[in-house]
Coordinates of C-alpha atoms and ligand atoms in Angstrom, one line a residue:
Chain A
X1 CA 33.9 -11.7 -25.4
X2 CA 36.1 -13.6 -23.1
X3 CA 34.6 -15.3 -20.1
X4 CA 36.0 -12.7 -17.8
X5 CA 34.4 -9.7 -19.5
X6 CA 31.2 -11.7 -20.1
X7 CA 31.0 -12.4 -16.3
X8 CA 31.8 -8.9 -15.3
X9 CA 29.0 -7.7 -17.7
X10 CA 26.4 -10.0 -16.2
X11 CA 24.2 -8.7 -13.4
X12 CA 25.8 -11.1 -11.0
X13 CA 29.3 -10.0 -12.0
X14 CA 28.4 -6.4 -11.6
X15 CA 26.9 -7.1 -8.1
X16 CA 30.1 -9.1 -7.3
X17 CA 32.1 -6.0 -7.9
X18 CA 29.7 -3.8 -5.9
X19 CA 30.0 -6.3 -3.0
X20 CA 33.8 -6.7 -3.1
X21 CA 34.5 -3.0 -3.4
X22 CA 31.9 -2.2 -0.7
X23 CA 33.5 -4.7 1.7
X24 CA 37.0 -3.3 1.0
X25 CA 35.6 0.2 1.7
X26 CA 34.3 -1.2 5.0
X27 CA 37.8 -2.5 5.8
X28 CA 39.1 0.9 4.9
X29 CA 36.6 2.7 7.2
X30 CA 37.6 0.4 10.0
X31 CA 41.3 1.4 9.7
X32 CA 40.4 5.1 9.1
X33 CA 38.3 5.4 12.2
X34 CA 40.8 3.5 14.4
X35 CA 43.7 5.8 13.3
X36 CA 41.7 9.0 13.6
X37 CA 40.8 8.1 17.2
X38 CA 44.2 9.8 17.9
X39 CA 42.3 13.1 17.5
X40 CA 40.8 12.4 20.9
X41 CA 44.3 12.4 22.5
X42 CA 45.0 15.6 24.3
X43 CA 48.5 16.1 23.0
X44 CA 48.1 19.1 20.7
X45 CA 47.9 16.7 17.7
X46 CA 51.4 15.2 18.0
X47 CA 50.3 11.5 17.7
X48 CA 47.8 12.4 15.0
X49 CA 50.5 14.2 12.9
X50 CA 53.0 11.4 13.3
X51 CA 50.3 9.0 12.2
X52 CA 49.3 11.2 9.2
X53 CA 52.9 11.3 8.0
X54 CA 53.2 7.5 8.3
X55 CA 50.0 7.1 6.3
X56 CA 51.2 9.2 3.5
X57 CA 54.7 7.8 3.3
X58 CA 54.7 4.2 4.2
X59 CA 54.9 2.0 1.0
X60 CA 52.6 -0.7 2.3
X61 CA 50.0 1.9 3.2
X62 CA 50.5 3.3 -0.4
X63 CA 49.4 0.0 -1.9
X64 CA 46.3 -0.1 0.4
X65 CA 45.4 3.5 -0.4
X66 CA 45.6 2.9 -4.2
X67 CA 43.3 -0.1 -3.6
X68 CA 40.9 2.2 -1.8
X69 CA 40.9 4.8 -4.6
X70 CA 40.2 2.0 -7.1
X71 CA 37.4 0.6 -4.9
X72 CA 35.7 4.0 -4.5
X73 CA 35.9 4.6 -8.3
X74 CA 34.7 1.1 -9.2
X75 CA 31.9 1.2 -6.6
X76 CA 30.6 4.5 -8.0
X77 CA 30.9 3.5 -11.6
X78 CA 29.1 0.2 -11.0
X79 CA 26.5 1.8 -8.9
X80 CA 25.7 4.0 -11.9
X81 CA 25.7 1.0 -14.3
X82 CA 23.4 -1.0 -12.0
X83 CA 21.1 1.9 -11.2
X84 CA 20.6 2.5 -15.0
X85 CA 20.0 -1.2 -15.7
X86 CA 17.5 -1.3 -12.8
X87 CA 15.7 1.8 -13.9
X88 CA 15.3 0.5 -17.5
X89 CA 14.0 -2.8 -16.2
X90 CA 10.8 -1.0 -15.2
X91 CA 10.1 1.8 -17.8
X92 CA 6.5 2.3 -16.5
X93 CA 6.1 2.5 -12.7
X94 CA 3.1 1.8 -10.5
X95 CA 0.5 4.4 -9.7
X96 CA 0.3 3.0 -6.2
X97 CA 3.1 1.2 -4.4
X98 CA 3.3 -0.1 -0.8
X99 CA 7.0 -0.9 -0.9
X100 CA 7.5 0.1 2.7
X101 CA 5.4 -3.0 3.7
X102 CA 7.9 -5.4 2.1
X103 CA 11.4 -3.9 2.4
X104 CA 13.4 -1.4 4.4
X105 CA 13.9 2.2 3.3
X106 CA 17.7 2.1 3.2
X107 CA 17.7 -1.0 0.9
X108 CA 15.5 0.9 -1.6
X109 CA 17.6 4.1 -1.5
X110 CA 21.2 2.9 -1.7
X111 CA 21.8 5.1 -4.7
X112 CA 20.6 8.3 -3.0
X113 CA 22.5 7.5 0.1
X114 CA 25.6 6.7 -1.9
X115 CA 25.3 9.9 -3.9
X116 CA 25.3 12.0 -0.7
X117 CA 28.3 10.0 0.6
X118 CA 30.1 10.7 -2.7
X119 CA 29.4 14.5 -2.3
X120 CA 30.7 14.3 1.2
X121 CA 33.8 12.4 0.0
X122 CA 34.7 15.1 -2.5
X123 CA 34.4 17.8 0.1
X124 CA 36.3 15.8 2.6
X125 CA 39.2 14.9 0.4
X126 CA 39.4 18.4 -0.8
X127 CA 39.7 19.7 2.8
X128 CA 42.1 17.3 4.3
X129 CA 43.5 14.7 1.9
X130 CA 44.4 17.2 -0.9
X131 CA 45.9 19.5 1.8
X132 CA 48.1 16.8 3.2
X133 CA 49.3 15.8 -0.2
X134 CA 49.8 19.1 -2.0
X135 CA 48.7 21.9 0.4
X136 CA 51.0 24.5 2.0
X137 CA 50.8 23.2 5.6
X138 CA 52.5 24.6 8.6
X139 CA 55.3 22.4 9.9
X140 CA 55.9 21.2 13.4
X141 CA 58.9 19.5 14.9
X142 CA 58.8 16.6 17.3
X143 CA 62.1 15.1 18.5
X144 CA 64.0 16.9 15.8
X145 CA 61.9 15.6 12.9
X146 CA 59.6 17.8 10.8
X147 CA 56.0 16.9 10.3
X148 CA 53.2 18.6 8.4
X149 CA 50.7 20.0 10.9
X150 CA 47.5 18.4 9.5
X151 CA 46.0 18.6 13.0
X152 CA 45.9 22.4 12.9
X153 CA 44.0 22.2 9.6
X154 CA 41.5 19.7 11.1
X155 CA 41.2 21.8 14.2
X156 CA 40.6 24.9 12.2
X157 CA 38.0 23.3 9.9
X158 CA 35.9 22.1 12.8
X159 CA 35.7 25.5 14.4
X160 CA 33.1 26.1 11.7
X161 CA 29.7 24.9 12.9
X162 CA 28.5 24.3 9.4
X163 CA 31.4 21.9 8.7
X164 CA 30.5 20.1 11.9
X165 CA 26.9 19.8 11.0
X166 CA 27.7 18.7 7.5
X167 CA 30.0 15.9 8.8
X168 CA 27.5 14.7 11.4
X169 CA 24.7 14.5 8.8
X170 CA 26.9 12.8 6.2
X171 CA 27.8 10.1 8.8
X172 CA 24.0 9.5 9.4
X173 CA 23.7 8.8 5.7
X174 CA 26.7 6.5 5.8
X175 CA 25.1 4.7 8.7
X176 CA 21.9 4.0 6.6
X177 CA 24.1 2.9 3.6
X178 CA 25.9 0.4 5.8
X179 CA 22.8 -0.7 7.7
X180 CA 21.8 -2.4 4.4
X181 CA 25.1 -2.7 2.6
X182 CA 27.0 -4.7 5.2
X183 CA 24.8 -7.8 5.3
X184 CA 23.8 -7.3 1.6
X185 CA 27.4 -7.7 0.4
X186 CA 27.6 -11.2 2.1
X187 CA 24.3 -12.2 0.5
X188 CA 25.7 -11.1 -2.9
X189 CA 28.8 -13.2 -2.3
X190 CA 26.5 -16.2 -1.7
X191 CA 27.3 -16.3 2.0
X192 CA 23.9 -17.0 3.4
X193 CA 24.0 -19.7 6.0
X194 CA 22.0 -20.6 9.1
X195 CA 25.1 -20.6 11.2
X196 CA 26.7 -17.4 10.0
X197 CA 24.0 -15.1 8.7
X198 CA 22.5 -14.1 12.0
X199 CA 26.0 -13.1 13.2
X200 CA 26.7 -11.2 10.0
X201 CA 23.5 -9.3 10.4
X202 CA 24.2 -8.5 14.0
X203 CA 27.8 -7.3 13.3
X204 CA 26.4 -5.2 10.4
X205 CA 23.9 -3.5 12.7
X206 CA 26.6 -2.9 15.3
X207 CA 29.1 -1.7 12.7
X208 CA 26.7 0.7 10.9
X209 CA 26.1 2.5 14.2
X210 CA 29.5 2.4 16.0
X211 CA 31.7 3.5 13.1
X212 CA 29.6 6.5 11.9
X213 CA 29.1 7.6 15.5
X214 CA 32.8 7.5 16.2
X215 CA 33.5 9.5 13.0
X216 CA 30.8 12.0 13.9
X217 CA 32.1 12.4 17.4
X218 CA 35.5 13.8 16.1
X219 CA 34.2 17.1 14.7
X220 CA 31.9 17.4 17.7
X221 CA 34.7 16.8 20.2
X222 CA 36.9 19.4 18.5
X223 CA 34.2 22.0 18.2
X224 CA 33.2 21.7 21.8
X225 CA 36.7 21.4 23.4
X226 CA 38.7 24.0 21.6
Chain B
X1 CA -20.1 -4.4 -0.1
X2 CA -19.8 -1.3 -2.3
X3 CA -16.5 -0.7 -3.9
X4 CA -14.8 1.6 -6.4
X5 CA -12.4 -0.1 -8.8
X6 CA -9.6 1.9 -10.4
X7 CA -8.4 -0.5 -13.2
X8 CA -5.7 -0.1 -15.7
X9 CA -7.2 -0.4 -19.2
X10 CA -5.0 -0.8 -22.3
X11 CA -6.2 -2.0 -25.7
X12 CA -3.0 -3.7 -26.8
X13 CA 0.8 -3.6 -26.3
X14 CA 1.2 -0.4 -28.4
X15 CA -1.7 1.5 -26.8
X16 CA -0.7 4.0 -24.1
X17 CA -3.4 2.9 -21.7
X18 CA -4.8 4.6 -18.6
X19 CA -7.0 4.1 -15.6
X20 CA -10.8 3.7 -15.8
X21 CA -13.0 3.8 -12.7
X22 CA -15.9 1.4 -12.1
X23 CA -18.3 1.3 -9.2
X24 CA -19.4 -2.2 -8.1
X25 CA -22.2 -3.0 -5.8
X26 CA -23.5 -6.2 -4.0
X27 CA -20.0 -7.7 -3.6
X28 CA -20.1 -10.5 -1.0
X29 CA -17.2 -10.7 1.5
X30 CA -16.9 -14.4 0.7
X31 CA -16.3 -13.8 -3.0
X32 CA -12.8 -14.3 -4.3
X33 CA -11.1 -11.3 -5.8
X34 CA -11.4 -12.9 -9.3
X35 CA -15.1 -13.7 -8.8
X36 CA -15.6 -10.0 -7.9
X37 CA -13.9 -9.1 -11.3
X38 CA -16.1 -11.7 -13.0
X39 CA -19.2 -9.9 -11.7
X40 CA -17.8 -6.6 -13.0
X41 CA -17.1 -8.2 -16.4
X42 CA -20.6 -9.6 -16.6
X43 CA -22.0 -6.2 -16.1
X44 CA -19.7 -4.7 -18.6
X45 CA -20.5 -7.4 -21.2
X46 CA -24.3 -6.8 -20.7
X47 CA -23.7 -3.1 -21.3
X48 CA -21.9 -4.0 -24.5
X49 CA -18.5 -2.8 -23.2
X50 CA -15.2 -4.6 -23.4
X51 CA -14.7 -6.7 -20.3
X52 CA -11.5 -6.3 -18.3
X53 CA -8.9 -8.8 -19.4
X54 CA -6.9 -10.6 -16.6
X55 CA -5.0 -13.8 -16.4
X56 CA -6.2 -16.8 -14.4
X57 CA -6.4 -20.5 -14.7
X58 CA -6.6 -23.0 -11.8
X59 CA -8.1 -20.5 -9.3
X60 CA -6.7 -22.7 -6.5
X61 CA -3.3 -21.2 -6.0
X62 CA -1.2 -23.8 -7.9
X63 CA -0.7 -22.7 -11.5
X64 CA 0.8 -19.2 -11.2
X65 CA -1.3 -17.7 -13.9
X66 CA -3.2 -15.1 -11.9
X67 CA -1.4 -11.8 -11.3
X68 CA -2.6 -8.2 -10.6
X69 CA -0.9 -5.5 -8.6
X70 CA -3.6 -4.6 -6.1
X71 CA -3.5 -1.5 -3.9
X72 CA 0.3 -1.2 -4.3
X73 CA 1.2 -4.9 -3.7
X74 CA 1.5 -7.9 -6.0
X75 CA -1.4 -10.4 -5.4
X76 CA -2.9 -7.8 -3.0
X77 CA -2.6 -7.3 0.8
X78 CA -2.1 -11.0 1.8
X79 CA 0.9 -13.2 1.0
X80 CA -1.1 -15.4 -1.4
X81 CA -2.1 -15.7 -5.0
X82 CA -4.8 -13.3 -6.3
X83 CA -7.1 -16.2 -6.9
X84 CA -6.9 -17.1 -3.2
X85 CA -7.6 -13.6 -2.1
X86 CA -11.1 -12.9 -0.8
X87 CA -13.1 -9.7 -0.5
X88 CA -13.1 -10.0 3.3
X89 CA -9.5 -8.5 3.0
X90 CA -11.1 -5.2 1.9
X91 CA -13.4 -2.7 3.5
X92 CA -16.8 -1.6 2.4
X93 CA -16.6 1.6 0.4
X94 CA -12.9 1.2 -0.4
X95 CA -11.3 2.2 -3.6
X96 CA -9.2 -0.6 -5.0
X97 CA -6.4 0.2 -7.5
X98 CA -5.6 -2.7 -9.9
X99 CA -2.5 -2.5 -12.1
X100 CA -0.7 -5.1 -14.3
X101 CA 2.8 -6.4 -13.3
X102 CA 5.3 -3.7 -14.4
X103 CA 8.5 -4.8 -16.0
X104 CA 10.2 -4.3 -19.4
X105 CA 10.5 -8.1 -19.7
X106 CA 6.7 -8.5 -19.0
X107 CA 5.0 -6.3 -21.7
X108 CA 1.3 -5.7 -21.3
X109 CA -0.7 -7.7 -23.8
X110 CA -4.1 -6.2 -22.9
X111 CA -5.5 -4.5 -19.8
X112 CA -4.1 -6.5 -16.8
X113 CA -2.6 -9.3 -18.9
X114 CA 1.2 -9.4 -19.3
X115 CA 3.4 -11.6 -21.3
X116 CA 5.5 -13.8 -19.0
X117 CA 7.2 -15.9 -21.7
X118 CA 10.5 -14.4 -20.5
X119 CA 10.2 -16.9 -17.6
X120 CA 9.6 -19.8 -20.1
X121 CA 12.8 -18.8 -22.0
X122 CA 14.8 -18.8 -18.8
X123 CA 13.6 -22.3 -18.1
X124 CA 14.3 -23.4 -21.7
X125 CA 17.9 -22.0 -21.3
X126 CA 18.7 -24.6 -18.6
X127 CA 15.9 -25.4 -16.2
X128 CA 15.8 -29.1 -17.1
X129 CA 17.7 -32.3 -16.6
X130 CA 18.7 -34.8 -19.3
X131 CA 17.9 -38.4 -18.6
X132 CA 18.5 -41.5 -20.6
X133 CA 15.2 -43.1 -21.7
X134 CA 14.7 -46.8 -20.9
X135 CA 12.9 -48.8 -18.3
X136 CA 11.3 -47.1 -15.3
X137 CA 14.0 -46.7 -12.7
X138 CA 13.5 -48.3 -9.3
X139 CA 12.1 -46.0 -6.6
X140 CA 14.9 -45.0 -4.1
X141 CA 17.6 -46.0 -6.6
X142 CA 19.2 -42.7 -6.1
X143 CA 19.4 -41.8 -2.4
X144 CA 18.5 -38.3 -1.4
X145 CA 18.8 -37.0 2.1
X146 CA 15.6 -35.8 3.6
X147 CA 17.0 -32.4 4.4
X148 CA 18.2 -31.9 0.9
X149 CA 15.0 -33.2 -0.6
X150 CA 13.1 -30.7 1.6
X151 CA 15.2 -27.8 0.4
X152 CA 14.7 -28.8 -3.2
X153 CA 11.0 -29.2 -2.7
X154 CA 10.8 -25.8 -1.1
X155 CA 12.5 -24.2 -4.1
X156 CA 10.2 -26.3 -6.4
X157 CA 7.1 -24.6 -4.9
X158 CA 7.7 -21.7 -7.2
X159 CA 4.7 -21.4 -9.5
X160 CA 6.3 -18.9 -11.8
X161 CA 3.7 -16.2 -11.2
X162 CA 6.2 -13.3 -11.4
X163 CA 5.1 -11.5 -8.2
X164 CA 8.8 -11.3 -7.2
X165 CA 9.5 -9.3 -10.4
X166 CA 6.5 -7.2 -9.8
X167 CA 7.4 -6.5 -6.2
X168 CA 11.1 -5.8 -6.8
X169 CA 12.1 -2.1 -7.2
X170 CA 14.5 -3.3 -10.0
X171 CA 12.0 -5.7 -11.6
X172 CA 14.6 -8.4 -11.0
X173 CA 13.9 -12.0 -11.7
X174 CA 16.5 -13.3 -9.2
X175 CA 14.0 -15.1 -6.9
X176 CA 12.3 -17.0 -9.7
X177 CA 15.6 -17.9 -11.5
X178 CA 17.3 -18.9 -8.2
X179 CA 14.4 -21.1 -7.2
X180 CA 14.6 -22.9 -10.6
X181 CA 18.4 -23.2 -10.4
X182 CA 18.3 -24.4 -6.8
X183 CA 15.7 -27.1 -7.2
X184 CA 17.9 -28.9 -9.7
X185 CA 21.3 -28.0 -8.3
X186 CA 20.4 -29.6 -4.9
X187 CA 19.4 -33.0 -6.4
X188 CA 21.7 -35.7 -7.7
X189 CA 19.7 -35.7 -11.0
X190 CA 20.7 -32.1 -11.6
X191 CA 24.4 -32.5 -11.3
X192 CA 25.1 -33.3 -15.0
X193 CA 24.2 -29.8 -16.3
X194 CA 24.9 -28.1 -13.0
X195 CA 27.5 -25.5 -14.2
X196 CA 26.1 -24.8 -17.7
X197 CA 22.6 -24.5 -16.1
X198 CA 23.7 -21.7 -13.8
X199 CA 25.5 -19.9 -16.6
X200 CA 22.8 -20.2 -19.2
X201 CA 19.9 -19.3 -17.0
X202 CA 21.6 -16.2 -15.6
X203 CA 22.6 -15.2 -19.1
X204 CA 19.0 -15.6 -20.3
X205 CA 17.7 -13.7 -17.3
X206 CA 20.0 -10.8 -18.2
X207 CA 19.1 -11.0 -21.9
X208 CA 15.4 -10.6 -21.1
X209 CA 16.0 -7.2 -19.5
X210 CA 15.3 -7.9 -15.9
X211 CA 17.0 -5.7 -13.3
X212 CA 19.8 -6.7 -10.8
X213 CA 19.3 -7.7 -7.2
X214 CA 19.7 -5.1 -4.4
X215 CA 18.8 -7.7 -1.7
X216 CA 15.9 -5.6 -0.5
X217 CA 14.0 -8.8 0.2
X218 CA 10.7 -7.5 -1.2
X219 CA 10.4 -10.6 -3.4
X220 CA 10.6 -13.0 -0.5
X221 CA 8.1 -10.9 1.5
X222 CA 5.5 -11.0 -1.4
X223 CA 6.1 -14.4 -2.9
X224 CA 2.8 -16.4 -2.5
X225 CA 4.9 -19.6 -2.1
X226 CA 7.3 -18.3 0.5
X227 CA 10.4 -18.9 -1.7
X228 CA 13.4 -17.7 0.4
X229 CA 16.2 -15.4 -0.7
X230 CA 18.6 -18.1 0.5
X231 CA 18.0 -19.5 -3.0
X232 CA 19.4 -16.2 -4.4
X233 CA 22.6 -16.7 -2.4
X234 CA 22.8 -20.3 -3.6
X235 CA 22.4 -19.2 -7.2
X236 CA 25.1 -16.6 -6.8
X237 CA 27.4 -19.4 -5.4
X238 CA 26.4 -21.7 -8.3
X239 CA 27.1 -19.0 -10.8
X240 CA 30.4 -17.7 -9.5
X241 CA 31.8 -21.2 -9.1
X242 CA 30.5 -22.2 -12.5
X243 CA 32.1 -19.3 -14.3
X244 CA 35.4 -20.0 -12.5
X245 CA 35.5 -23.7 -13.4
X246 CA 33.3 -24.5 -16.3
X247 CA 34.7 -25.3 -19.8
X248 CA 32.9 -22.3 -21.4
X249 CA 35.7 -19.9 -22.3
Ligands
HEM301 C1 32.8 4.5 2.2 C2 31.9 4.5 1.5 C3 31.0 3.3 1.1 C4 30.9 2.0 1.6 C5 31.7 1.4 2.8 C6 29.9 1.3 0.8 C7 29.6 0.0 1.0 C8 28.6 -0.6 0.3 C9 28.2 -2.0 0.4 C10 28.9 -3.0 1.4 C11 27.2 -2.3 -0.5 C12 26.5 -3.6 -0.6 C13 26.9 -4.3 -1.9 C14 26.0 -5.5 -2.2 O1 24.8 -5.3 -2.1 O2 26.4 -6.5 -2.6 C15 26.9 -1.1 -1.2 C16 26.0 -0.9 -2.1 C17 25.8 0.2 -2.9 N1 26.5 1.4 -2.8 FE1 28.0 1.8 -1.5 N2 29.5 2.2 -0.2 C18 30.1 3.4 -0.1 C19 30.0 4.5 -0.9 C20 29.1 4.6 -2.0 C21 29.1 5.6 -2.9 C22 30.0 6.9 -2.9 C23 28.1 5.3 -3.8 C24 27.7 6.1 -5.0 C25 27.4 7.0 -5.5 C26 27.5 4.1 -3.4 C27 26.5 3.5 -4.1 C28 26.0 2.2 -3.8 C29 24.8 1.6 -4.4 C30 24.0 2.3 -5.5 C31 24.7 0.4 -3.8 C32 23.6 -0.6 -4.1 C33 23.9 -1.4 -5.4 C34 22.9 -2.4 -5.7 O3 22.8 -3.5 -5.0 O4 22.0 -2.2 -6.6 N3 28.2 3.6 -2.3 N4 27.8 -0.1 -0.7
SF4_302 S1 9.5 -17.1 -6.7 FE1 7.5 -16.8 -5.8 S2 6.8 -14.8 -6.5 FE2 8.5 -15.4 -7.9 S3 7.6 -16.5 -9.6 FE3 8.0 -18.1 -8.0 S4 6.2 -18.3 -6.8 FE4 6.0 -16.3 -8.0
FES303 S1 -5.2 -18.9 -11.0 FE1 -3.8 -20.5 -10.7 S2 -2.6 -19.7 -9.0 FE2 -4.1 -18.2 -9.2

């Protein structure tokens, strides 16, 4: 085995991949939430549709989007590998366990939280991402240029109260995943320092609330305003 | 005090094992937990039954030999070793559940005794320094800053009890291994083998079948010696920089 494969097969190498892909997904979420804020603009979706076209055609964004796909896939694959390794490290469990006295719930349930996020991702990509790429979307024209009207699809989807509830609940799970994951990734990278760790933890707690709340506000806003 | 003990009994490593319940009476609040078990064992021996096997040695909190998962926590309700735990931490009439450490890498030998040689093999893999023999070196020949010495000594407090593994949901040995990597990586004497040490100790830790670290912090919360997970971050740095720059291809 070469040193590279040996390292990636070690527990620390596996965790390194989890942390790097997780952090990249956090970067992605930041961009995603910022762009989608255009949904709050009262312009019938013009700014949002122009943005959506840019995101699916710009070559630089293409590179980033492929990195995102790779990150999601690697993050999920390694979460399965790690979960199996961790499970097999304790074949017989305890009859009585007071884990809640020594650790936070989210940190002990990253796999369950991640699985729910994954189910959400599949539904989410099917409803919007796949539609934008291959769907038969209505076309709108702004300033003589044609745009796929993704906004109308989004608008239609969030007339459905069950869609809205599903999205809000999924964002709650994302919040819990990030409430542990954000700071955890830095610890995995070895970035634990008196000067920086308190700030990392504080930013993590801020981020894990603000970003999911903004995401959850979008379906709610559309449902209640249209 | 009157207590009911629910204790894991297992004849040997291949036996399936199960819980047995024992009532104990006349337990003093000032007894240590292990003394309470001694009393039970005396009664069992007098009745001609097999006494409950458990590990212990110094009984003063320094050797790391005692273990026991008591009422859902390693070393019981306090952040101390089982030998330093006293019956005043329990209530009259309580049922106390006592289980062995649970980890694939710590197989049960008998009853509550587990084999922790996996830790010894991690130490053998790299937890040492090579020094040239010869005359006794002068004290203070190698200067070490007080702050660094303190960090190394904090890490060196680890007594190898395995409560971190027992507490971790993944049965991970990261806290133990990182304490052992740190205590040497911090000191000048540990520089010679610094890179190979991190690589070999992590490889051995993996080979023993311990789980990975999810950074839950359970180990740190339960460690009787207060070993901090900053050591885990340090070991991660040591390991990543070692694999990037060592000569082991
Ligand atoms: C946008 C979505 C996601 C983001 C931003 C994200 C982010 C993170 C971060 C930052 C970590 C911490 C890594 C570390 O401890 O070093 C993490 C851990 C984890 N993630 Fe995710 N994640 C996402 C989706 C998922 C999905 C879809 C799954 C799986 C099915 C998943 C499963 C896990 C698991 C199991 C861990 C804990 C691994 C361990 O330490 O044992 N995540 N995630
Ligand atoms: S790190 Fe703490 S809990 Fe783990 S073996 Fe050392 S002393 Fe015991
Ligand atoms: S018996 Fe030595 S530490 Fe408990």
